[in-house]
Amino acid sequence: MKRAYKAQSGAEVIDASAESSPREDTRAQVRIYQKRLDQLFKQIREWLKGTGIRLKETQISIDEGFPNSYQAKALDLVDSGKLIGKVTPAGYRIIGAEGRVDFVGTLDTQSVIYLVNGGPAVPAASGSDGIGRKRPLYAGVKGSGWYWIENARLGRAKRLTRQLFRDLVKEVSDYEF
């Protein structure tokens, strides 16, 4: 374990960032992402109750460019033996987000991303006081959760709800609920 020392008093202070290795940090981030996926899939199960759609859970391997790939759950949406679409994790290393999931169908693919603390922010013009400010990249991010970026150019995000999920499934597969 690395130790850092407080310059003024000489007292020993443990630097928490020095305690864990990059590999341990990666494992922790993967576990968080997998937990978020579990929560999303639980929500999808609730949203699909009574629709006749059966969910088939599968395991996929995700390789994000570091030494080891990892396993994640994915969902196949099936109605009357016919595959409607897939809910496929893309990974947790997403620029401006902490995870992405793709809704994949025969017609299209739509993505949702996990945003925290209001989502990413970008520098904004400094005020008359000279203090640099930041503004949210996406409007509509009210808390941490899964969001669909309605229009990246206009910066609009919508939280994933039951209705939005159904709309996205219809968009990618032309499936009518």
PDB file of C-alpha atoms in Angstrom:
ATOM      1  CA  MET A   1       0.000   0.000   0.000  1.00  0.00           C
ATOM      2  CA  LYS A   2       1.367   3.417  -0.931  1.00  0.00           C
ATOM      3  CA  ARG A   3       1.345   6.116   1.682  1.00  0.00           C
ATOM      4  CA  ALA A   4       1.179   9.854   1.269  1.00  0.00           C
ATOM      5  CA  TYR A   5       2.433  12.324   3.832  1.00  0.00           C
ATOM      6  CA  LYS A   6       0.838  15.573   4.839  1.00  0.00           C
ATOM      7  CA  ALA A   7       3.420  18.212   3.987  1.00  0.00           C
ATOM      8  CA  GLN A   8       2.861  20.660   6.859  1.00  0.00           C
ATOM      9  CA  SER A   9       2.533  18.422   9.896  1.00  0.00           C
ATOM     10  CA  GLY A  10       4.427  15.388   8.695  1.00  0.00           C
ATOM     11  CA  ALA A  11       1.512  13.224   9.810  1.00  0.00           C
ATOM     12  CA  GLU A  12       0.925  10.111   7.756  1.00  0.00           C
ATOM     13  CA  VAL A  13      -2.196  10.198   5.605  1.00  0.00           C
ATOM     14  CA  ILE A  14      -3.330   7.207   3.570  1.00  0.00           C
ATOM     15  CA  ASP A  15      -4.066   8.139  -0.021  1.00  0.00           C
ATOM     16  CA  ALA A  16      -7.187   6.105  -0.845  1.00  0.00           C
ATOM     17  CA  SER A  17      -6.579   6.403  -4.572  1.00  0.00           C
ATOM     18  CA  ALA A  18      -3.176   4.809  -4.130  1.00  0.00           C
ATOM     19  CA  GLU A  19      -4.630   1.801  -2.281  1.00  0.00           C
ATOM     20  CA  SER A  20      -6.379   0.208  -5.206  1.00  0.00           C
ATOM     21  CA  SER A  21      -4.815  -0.880  -8.443  1.00  0.00           C
ATOM     22  CA  PRO A  22      -6.239  -0.001 -11.853  1.00  0.00           C
ATOM     23  CA  ARG A  23      -7.341  -3.653 -12.154  1.00  0.00           C
ATOM     24  CA  GLU A  24      -9.296  -3.416  -8.866  1.00  0.00           C
ATOM     25  CA  ASP A  25     -10.865  -0.120  -9.980  1.00  0.00           C
ATOM     26  CA  THR A  26     -11.917  -1.743 -13.249  1.00  0.00           C
ATOM     27  CA  ARG A  27     -13.462  -4.701 -11.423  1.00  0.00           C
ATOM     28  CA  ALA A  28     -15.407  -2.321  -9.175  1.00  0.00           C
ATOM     29  CA  GLN A  29     -16.687  -0.362 -12.193  1.00  0.00           C
ATOM     30  CA  VAL A  30     -17.720  -3.602 -13.905  1.00  0.00           C
ATOM     31  CA  ARG A  31     -19.633  -4.705 -10.768  1.00  0.00           C
ATOM     32  CA  ILE A  32     -21.441  -1.354 -10.618  1.00  0.00           C
ATOM     33  CA  TYR A  33     -22.360  -1.630 -14.307  1.00  0.00           C
ATOM     34  CA  GLN A  34     -23.603  -5.205 -13.851  1.00  0.00           C
ATOM     35  CA  LYS A  35     -25.726  -4.099 -10.883  1.00  0.00           C
ATOM     36  CA  ARG A  36     -27.244  -1.289 -12.972  1.00  0.00           C
ATOM     37  CA  LEU A  37     -27.998  -3.820 -15.718  1.00  0.00           C
ATOM     38  CA  ASP A  38     -29.727  -6.097 -13.201  1.00  0.00           C
ATOM     39  CA  GLN A  39     -31.878  -3.180 -12.039  1.00  0.00           C
ATOM     40  CA  LEU A  40     -32.737  -2.234 -15.632  1.00  0.00           C
ATOM     41  CA  PHE A  41     -33.644  -5.809 -16.552  1.00  0.00           C
ATOM     42  CA  LYS A  42     -35.831  -6.114 -13.450  1.00  0.00           C
ATOM     43  CA  GLN A  43     -37.638  -2.939 -14.531  1.00  0.00           C
ATOM     44  CA  ILE A  44     -38.071  -4.262 -18.087  1.00  0.00           C
ATOM     45  CA  ARG A  45     -39.618  -7.463 -16.687  1.00  0.00           C
ATOM     46  CA  GLU A  46     -42.141  -5.326 -14.803  1.00  0.00           C
ATOM     47  CA  TRP A  47     -42.904  -3.206 -17.862  1.00  0.00           C
ATOM     48  CA  LEU A  48     -43.559  -6.294 -19.986  1.00  0.00           C
ATOM     49  CA  LYS A  49     -45.886  -8.113 -17.574  1.00  0.00           C
ATOM     50  CA  GLY A  50     -49.111  -9.036 -19.298  1.00  0.00           C
ATOM     51  CA  THR A  51     -47.838  -8.322 -22.816  1.00  0.00           C
ATOM     52  CA  GLY A  52     -47.176 -11.911 -23.883  1.00  0.00           C
ATOM     53  CA  ILE A  53     -43.508 -11.145 -24.458  1.00  0.00           C
ATOM     54  CA  ARG A  54     -41.210 -13.718 -22.935  1.00  0.00           C
ATOM     55  CA  LEU A  55     -37.709 -12.717 -21.842  1.00  0.00           C
ATOM     56  CA  LYS A  56     -34.795 -15.032 -22.443  1.00  0.00           C
ATOM     57  CA  GLU A  57     -31.683 -14.149 -20.453  1.00  0.00           C
ATOM     58  CA  THR A  58     -28.317 -14.801 -22.070  1.00  0.00           C
ATOM     59  CA  GLN A  59     -24.696 -14.118 -21.179  1.00  0.00           C
ATOM     60  CA  ILE A  60     -22.432 -12.105 -23.431  1.00  0.00           C
ATOM     61  CA  SER A  61     -18.756 -11.245 -23.256  1.00  0.00           C
ATOM     62  CA  ILE A  62     -17.780  -7.581 -23.365  1.00  0.00           C
ATOM     63  CA  ASP A  63     -14.245  -6.538 -24.256  1.00  0.00           C
ATOM     64  CA  GLU A  64     -13.558  -2.853 -23.674  1.00  0.00           C
ATOM     65  CA  GLY A  65      -9.890  -2.876 -24.520  1.00  0.00           C
ATOM     66  CA  PHE A  66      -8.319  -3.727 -21.194  1.00  0.00           C
ATOM     67  CA  PRO A  67      -6.629  -7.023 -20.375  1.00  0.00           C
ATOM     68  CA  ASN A  68      -9.697  -9.053 -19.448  1.00  0.00           C
ATOM     69  CA  SER A  69     -13.156  -9.145 -20.934  1.00  0.00           C
ATOM     70  CA  TYR A  70     -16.125  -9.626 -18.616  1.00  0.00           C
ATOM     71  CA  GLN A  71     -19.509 -11.295 -18.706  1.00  0.00           C
ATOM     72  CA  ALA A  72     -22.815  -9.445 -18.674  1.00  0.00           C
ATOM     73  CA  LYS A  73     -26.453 -10.424 -18.939  1.00  0.00           C
ATOM     74  CA  ALA A  74     -28.426  -9.637 -22.079  1.00  0.00           C
ATOM     75  CA  LEU A  75     -32.128 -10.115 -22.848  1.00  0.00           C
ATOM     76  CA  ASP A  76     -33.896 -11.527 -25.884  1.00  0.00           C
ATOM     77  CA  LEU A  77     -37.513 -10.377 -26.270  1.00  0.00           C
ATOM     78  CA  VAL A  78     -39.589 -13.211 -27.739  1.00  0.00           C
ATOM     79  CA  ASP A  79     -43.273 -13.334 -28.724  1.00  0.00           C
ATOM     80  CA  SER A  80     -44.869 -16.577 -29.973  1.00  0.00           C
ATOM     81  CA  GLY A  81     -41.432 -18.058 -30.585  1.00  0.00           C
ATOM     82  CA  LYS A  82     -40.330 -15.103 -32.727  1.00  0.00           C
ATOM     83  CA  LEU A  83     -37.434 -12.892 -31.690  1.00  0.00           C
ATOM     84  CA  ILE A  84     -38.662  -9.286 -31.447  1.00  0.00           C
ATOM     85  CA  GLY A  85     -35.408  -7.718 -30.365  1.00  0.00           C
ATOM     86  CA  LYS A  86     -32.495  -7.778 -27.987  1.00  0.00           C
ATOM     87  CA  VAL A  87     -31.434  -5.675 -25.043  1.00  0.00           C
ATOM     88  CA  THR A  88     -27.658  -5.835 -25.300  1.00  0.00           C
ATOM     89  CA  PRO A  89     -25.152  -4.223 -22.930  1.00  0.00           C
ATOM     90  CA  ALA A  90     -22.433  -2.325 -24.788  1.00  0.00           C
ATOM     91  CA  GLY A  91     -20.164  -1.541 -21.821  1.00  0.00           C
ATOM     92  CA  TYR A  92     -19.482   0.877 -19.013  1.00  0.00           C
ATOM     93  CA  ARG A  93     -16.673   2.824 -20.724  1.00  0.00           C
ATOM     94  CA  ILE A  94     -18.814   5.343 -22.545  1.00  0.00           C
ATOM     95  CA  ILE A  95     -17.711   8.931 -23.112  1.00  0.00           C
ATOM     96  CA  GLY A  96     -19.958  11.212 -21.052  1.00  0.00           C
ATOM     97  CA  ALA A  97     -21.860   8.321 -19.414  1.00  0.00           C
ATOM     98  CA  GLU A  98     -21.368   5.371 -17.086  1.00  0.00           C
ATOM     99  CA  GLY A  99     -22.763   2.657 -19.301  1.00  0.00           C
ATOM    100  CA  ARG A 100     -24.710   1.959 -22.461  1.00  0.00           C
ATOM    101  CA  VAL A 101     -27.332  -0.571 -23.471  1.00  0.00           C
ATOM    102  CA  ASP A 102     -28.515  -1.107 -27.035  1.00  0.00           C
ATOM    103  CA  PHE A 103     -32.036  -2.086 -28.072  1.00  0.00           C
ATOM    104  CA  VAL A 104     -31.442  -4.069 -31.243  1.00  0.00           C
ATOM    105  CA  GLY A 105     -34.140  -5.107 -33.699  1.00  0.00           C
ATOM    106  CA  THR A 106     -34.444  -6.037 -37.362  1.00  0.00           C
ATOM    107  CA  LEU A 107     -35.092  -2.412 -38.366  1.00  0.00           C
ATOM    108  CA  ASP A 108     -32.815  -0.327 -36.190  1.00  0.00           C
ATOM    109  CA  THR A 109     -30.748   0.019 -33.031  1.00  0.00           C
ATOM    110  CA  GLN A 110     -31.448   2.552 -30.285  1.00  0.00           C
ATOM    111  CA  SER A 111     -29.173   3.193 -27.316  1.00  0.00           C
ATOM    112  CA  VAL A 112     -29.766   4.295 -23.752  1.00  0.00           C
ATOM    113  CA  ILE A 113     -26.976   5.536 -21.504  1.00  0.00           C
ATOM    114  CA  TYR A 114     -26.569   5.698 -17.757  1.00  0.00           C
ATOM    115  CA  LEU A 115     -26.118   9.272 -16.548  1.00  0.00           C
ATOM    116  CA  VAL A 116     -25.279  10.396 -13.017  1.00  0.00           C
ATOM    117  CA  ASN A 117     -25.536  13.690 -11.172  1.00  0.00           C
ATOM    118  CA  GLY A 118     -27.285  15.588 -13.946  1.00  0.00           C
ATOM    119  CA  GLY A 119     -25.142  14.105 -16.698  1.00  0.00           C
ATOM    120  CA  PRO A 120     -21.983  15.521 -18.233  1.00  0.00           C
ATOM    121  CA  ALA A 121     -21.337  19.256 -18.229  1.00  0.00           C
ATOM    122  CA  VAL A 122     -19.450  21.461 -20.654  1.00  0.00           C
ATOM    123  CA  PRO A 123     -17.708  24.801 -20.110  1.00  0.00           C
ATOM    124  CA  ALA A 124     -19.970  27.821 -20.498  1.00  0.00           C
ATOM    125  CA  ALA A 125     -19.105  31.458 -20.920  1.00  0.00           C
ATOM    126  CA  SER A 126     -17.639  33.081 -17.826  1.00  0.00           C
ATOM    127  CA  GLY A 127     -19.783  35.575 -16.014  1.00  0.00           C
ATOM    128  CA  SER A 128     -18.857  39.198 -15.364  1.00  0.00           C
ATOM    129  CA  ASP A 129     -17.181  37.987 -12.163  1.00  0.00           C
ATOM    130  CA  GLY A 130     -14.669  36.018 -14.272  1.00  0.00           C
ATOM    131  CA  ILE A 131     -15.649  32.683 -12.744  1.00  0.00           C
ATOM    132  CA  GLY A 132     -15.760  29.821 -15.240  1.00  0.00           C
ATOM    133  CA  ARG A 133     -19.091  28.024 -15.338  1.00  0.00           C
ATOM    134  CA  LYS A 134     -20.375  24.751 -16.672  1.00  0.00           C
ATOM    135  CA  ARG A 135     -23.709  23.904 -18.203  1.00  0.00           C
ATOM    136  CA  PRO A 136     -25.313  20.478 -18.556  1.00  0.00           C
ATOM    137  CA  LEU A 137     -24.725  18.829 -21.909  1.00  0.00           C
ATOM    138  CA  TYR A 138     -28.268  17.403 -21.901  1.00  0.00           C
ATOM    139  CA  ALA A 139     -31.487  19.031 -20.753  1.00  0.00           C
ATOM    140  CA  GLY A 140     -33.911  16.780 -18.910  1.00  0.00           C
ATOM    141  CA  VAL A 141     -31.473  14.824 -16.728  1.00  0.00           C
ATOM    142  CA  LYS A 142     -33.075  15.033 -13.293  1.00  0.00           C
ATOM    143  CA  GLY A 143     -31.198  12.258 -11.486  1.00  0.00           C
ATOM    144  CA  SER A 144     -29.066   9.215 -12.020  1.00  0.00           C
ATOM    145  CA  GLY A 145     -30.557   6.605 -14.327  1.00  0.00           C
ATOM    146  CA  TRP A 146     -30.951   5.304 -17.871  1.00  0.00           C
ATOM    147  CA  TYR A 147     -31.636   7.972 -20.497  1.00  0.00           C
ATOM    148  CA  TRP A 148     -32.330   8.014 -24.206  1.00  0.00           C
ATOM    149  CA  ILE A 149     -30.791  10.953 -26.020  1.00  0.00           C
ATOM    150  CA  GLU A 150     -33.736  12.222 -28.038  1.00  0.00           C
ATOM    151  CA  ASN A 151     -31.713  14.759 -29.952  1.00  0.00           C
ATOM    152  CA  ALA A 152     -27.969  15.071 -29.384  1.00  0.00           C
ATOM    153  CA  ARG A 153     -27.707  18.276 -31.398  1.00  0.00           C
ATOM    154  CA  LEU A 154     -30.373  19.978 -29.287  1.00  0.00           C
ATOM    155  CA  GLY A 155     -29.112  18.286 -26.127  1.00  0.00           C
ATOM    156  CA  ARG A 156     -32.348  16.632 -25.013  1.00  0.00           C
ATOM    157  CA  ALA A 157     -32.393  13.508 -22.863  1.00  0.00           C
ATOM    158  CA  LYS A 158     -35.426  11.525 -21.731  1.00  0.00           C
ATOM    159  CA  ARG A 159     -35.436   9.191 -18.762  1.00  0.00           C
ATOM    160  CA  LEU A 160     -36.292   5.623 -19.710  1.00  0.00           C
ATOM    161  CA  THR A 161     -39.887   4.888 -18.723  1.00  0.00           C
ATOM    162  CA  ARG A 162     -42.311   2.089 -19.530  1.00  0.00           C
ATOM    163  CA  GLN A 163     -43.787   4.037 -22.441  1.00  0.00           C
ATOM    164  CA  LEU A 164     -40.425   5.136 -23.811  1.00  0.00           C
ATOM    165  CA  PHE A 165     -39.149   1.554 -23.595  1.00  0.00           C
ATOM    166  CA  ARG A 166     -42.159   0.349 -25.592  1.00  0.00           C
ATOM    167  CA  ASP A 167     -41.677   3.145 -28.126  1.00  0.00           C
ATOM    168  CA  LEU A 168     -38.022   2.201 -28.589  1.00  0.00           C
ATOM    169  CA  VAL A 169     -38.867  -1.497 -29.014  1.00  0.00           C
ATOM    170  CA  LYS A 170     -41.435  -0.525 -31.647  1.00  0.00           C
ATOM    171  CA  GLU A 171     -38.876   1.724 -33.369  1.00  0.00           C
ATOM    172  CA  VAL A 172     -36.258  -1.023 -33.656  1.00  0.00           C
ATOM    173  CA  SER A 173     -38.588  -3.932 -34.477  1.00  0.00           C
ATOM    174  CA  ASP A 174     -41.981  -2.570 -35.610  1.00  0.00           C
ATOM    175  CA  TYR A 175     -43.562  -4.641 -32.816  1.00  0.00           C
ATOM    176  CA  GLU A 176     -47.026  -3.429 -31.749  1.00  0.00           C
ATOM    177  CA  PHE A 177     -47.903  -3.678 -28.069  1.00  0.00           C
TER     178      PHE A 177
END
